[in-house]
XYZ file of C-alpha atoms in Angstrom:
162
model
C 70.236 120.642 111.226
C 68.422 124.135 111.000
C 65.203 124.670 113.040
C 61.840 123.676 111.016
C 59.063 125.151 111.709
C 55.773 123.202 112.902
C 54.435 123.090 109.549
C 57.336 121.310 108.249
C 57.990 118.917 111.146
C 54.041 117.980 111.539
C 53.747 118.603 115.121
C 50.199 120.040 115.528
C 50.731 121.729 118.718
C 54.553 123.417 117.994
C 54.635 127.434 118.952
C 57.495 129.674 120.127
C 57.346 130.261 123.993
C 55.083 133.436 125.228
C 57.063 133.277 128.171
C 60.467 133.190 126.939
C 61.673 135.808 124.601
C 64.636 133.736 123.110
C 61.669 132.569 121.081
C 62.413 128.893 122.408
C 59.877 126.708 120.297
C 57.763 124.275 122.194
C 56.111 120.982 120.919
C 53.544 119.230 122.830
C 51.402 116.105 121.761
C 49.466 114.022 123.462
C 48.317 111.082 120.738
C 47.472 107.852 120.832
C 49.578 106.538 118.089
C 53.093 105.267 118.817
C 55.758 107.526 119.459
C 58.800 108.086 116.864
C 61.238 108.949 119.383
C 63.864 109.362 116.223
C 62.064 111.707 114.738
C 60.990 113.637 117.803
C 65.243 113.759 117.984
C 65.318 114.824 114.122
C 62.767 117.579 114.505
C 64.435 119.147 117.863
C 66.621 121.831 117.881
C 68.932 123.862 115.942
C 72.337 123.793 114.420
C 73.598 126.482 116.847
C 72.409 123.575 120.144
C 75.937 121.998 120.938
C 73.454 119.879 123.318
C 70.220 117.648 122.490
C 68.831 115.618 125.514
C 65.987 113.127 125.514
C 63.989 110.567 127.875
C 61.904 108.365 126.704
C 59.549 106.777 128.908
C 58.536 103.221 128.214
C 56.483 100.349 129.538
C 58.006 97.441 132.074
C 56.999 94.279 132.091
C 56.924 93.905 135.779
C 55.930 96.449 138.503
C 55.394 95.840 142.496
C 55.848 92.064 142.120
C 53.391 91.476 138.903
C 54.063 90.756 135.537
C 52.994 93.284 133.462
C 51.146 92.882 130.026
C 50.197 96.351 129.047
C 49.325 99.687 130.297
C 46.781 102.325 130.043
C 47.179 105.725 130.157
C 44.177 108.117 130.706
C 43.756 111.696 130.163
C 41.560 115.229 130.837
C 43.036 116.714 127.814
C 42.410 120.118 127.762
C 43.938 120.033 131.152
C 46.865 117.840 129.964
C 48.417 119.936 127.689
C 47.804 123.393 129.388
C 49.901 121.778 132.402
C 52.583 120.520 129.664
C 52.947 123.378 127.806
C 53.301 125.243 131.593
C 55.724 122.738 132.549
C 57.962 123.508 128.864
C 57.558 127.201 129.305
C 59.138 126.795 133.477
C 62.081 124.759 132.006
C 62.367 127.046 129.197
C 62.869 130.112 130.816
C 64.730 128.593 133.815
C 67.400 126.900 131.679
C 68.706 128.322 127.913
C 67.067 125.855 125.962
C 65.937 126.822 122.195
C 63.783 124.027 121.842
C 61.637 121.128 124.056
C 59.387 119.224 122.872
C 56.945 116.705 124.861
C 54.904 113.614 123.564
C 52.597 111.871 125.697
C 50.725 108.464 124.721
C 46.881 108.099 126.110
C 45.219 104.224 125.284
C 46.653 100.971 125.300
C 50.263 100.657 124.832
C 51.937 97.669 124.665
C 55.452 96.294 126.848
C 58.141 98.040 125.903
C 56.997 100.896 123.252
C 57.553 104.539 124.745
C 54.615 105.974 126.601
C 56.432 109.766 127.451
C 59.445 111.146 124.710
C 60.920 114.279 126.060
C 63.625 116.223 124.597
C 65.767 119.250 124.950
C 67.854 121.166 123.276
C 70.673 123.922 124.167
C 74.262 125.634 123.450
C 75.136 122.986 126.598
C 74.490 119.902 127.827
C 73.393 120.625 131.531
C 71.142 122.837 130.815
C 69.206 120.350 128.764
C 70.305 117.423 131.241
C 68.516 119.488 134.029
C 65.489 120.686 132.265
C 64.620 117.255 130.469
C 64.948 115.947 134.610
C 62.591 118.586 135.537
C 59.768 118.143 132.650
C 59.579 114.526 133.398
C 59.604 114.283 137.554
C 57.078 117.281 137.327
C 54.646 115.560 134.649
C 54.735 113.014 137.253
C 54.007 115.221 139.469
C 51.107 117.643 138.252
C 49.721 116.736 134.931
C 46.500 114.465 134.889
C 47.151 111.267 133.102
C 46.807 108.239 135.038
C 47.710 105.037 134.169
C 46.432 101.457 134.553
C 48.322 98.078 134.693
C 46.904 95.147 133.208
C 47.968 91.785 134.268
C 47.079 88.223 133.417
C 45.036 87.827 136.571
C 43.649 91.569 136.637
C 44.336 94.780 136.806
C 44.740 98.291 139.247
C 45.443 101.974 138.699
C 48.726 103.002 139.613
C 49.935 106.349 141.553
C 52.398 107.617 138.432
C 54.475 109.535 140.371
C 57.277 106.600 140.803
């Protein structure tokens, strides 16, 4: 697999690093459409990565004692993907990766179907291991998407960072 560039692949948001001068490219999405997480793995990285790492992030069907029917994820864009992008370009220039790409769901998505893919790419696997760790435990963390459980008797916002 050779790199593609964002044209080719589709991603609307895909741009080499200003931070990093390896020229690592970055991908970030937020959409509401479902995510292709095997394409997301197609599109990622370069014949020269001996490693490509991913996470994907789905919904449960059960959380704090309730049976979950679907979630909701809410975002403030323009926020969103300034803090993902700043969260790519941190894992890019602390590990060698030469490629990361991030796609976040917003709306309704159903039990089950992946709500965060993240992957990674590198000449070695713990680089990628550790940043793909990083990206997701600090989206948790910092960017503002929040995310709403609905059950059969009701439904409640819940704190994201578990």
């Amino acid at each position: 697999m050779t790199r593609r560039s964002p044209t080719e692949t589709g991603w609307p948001y895909s741009r080499p690093s200003a931070a990093d001068k390896r020229n690592t490219m970055i991908t970030i999405v937020l959409q509401q459409e479902a995510i292709d997480p095997g394409r997301i793995i197609r599109d990622t990285g370069s014949d020269a990565d001996g490693a490509l790492v991913s996470f994907i992030g789905r919904v449960r069907s059960s959380s704090r004692g309730n049976t979950v029917l679907s979630m909701e994820y809410e975002t403030y864009d323009e926020m969103a993907r300034k803090q993902l992008q700043k969260i790519a370009e941190e894992a890019t220039s602390r590990w060698s990766l030469t490629d990361c790409t991030v796609v976040h769901r917003y709306g309704r998505v159903a039990i089950g179907e992946a709500s965060i893919v993240i992957a990674a790419s590198s000449p070695h696997r713990r680089e990628a291991f550790q940043a793909v760790q990083f990206i997701i435990d600090t989206v948790k963390e910092k960017v503002p998407i929040w995310k709403k459980e609905f059950y059969s008797d009701g439904s409640s916002w819940i704190d994201g960072k578990k």
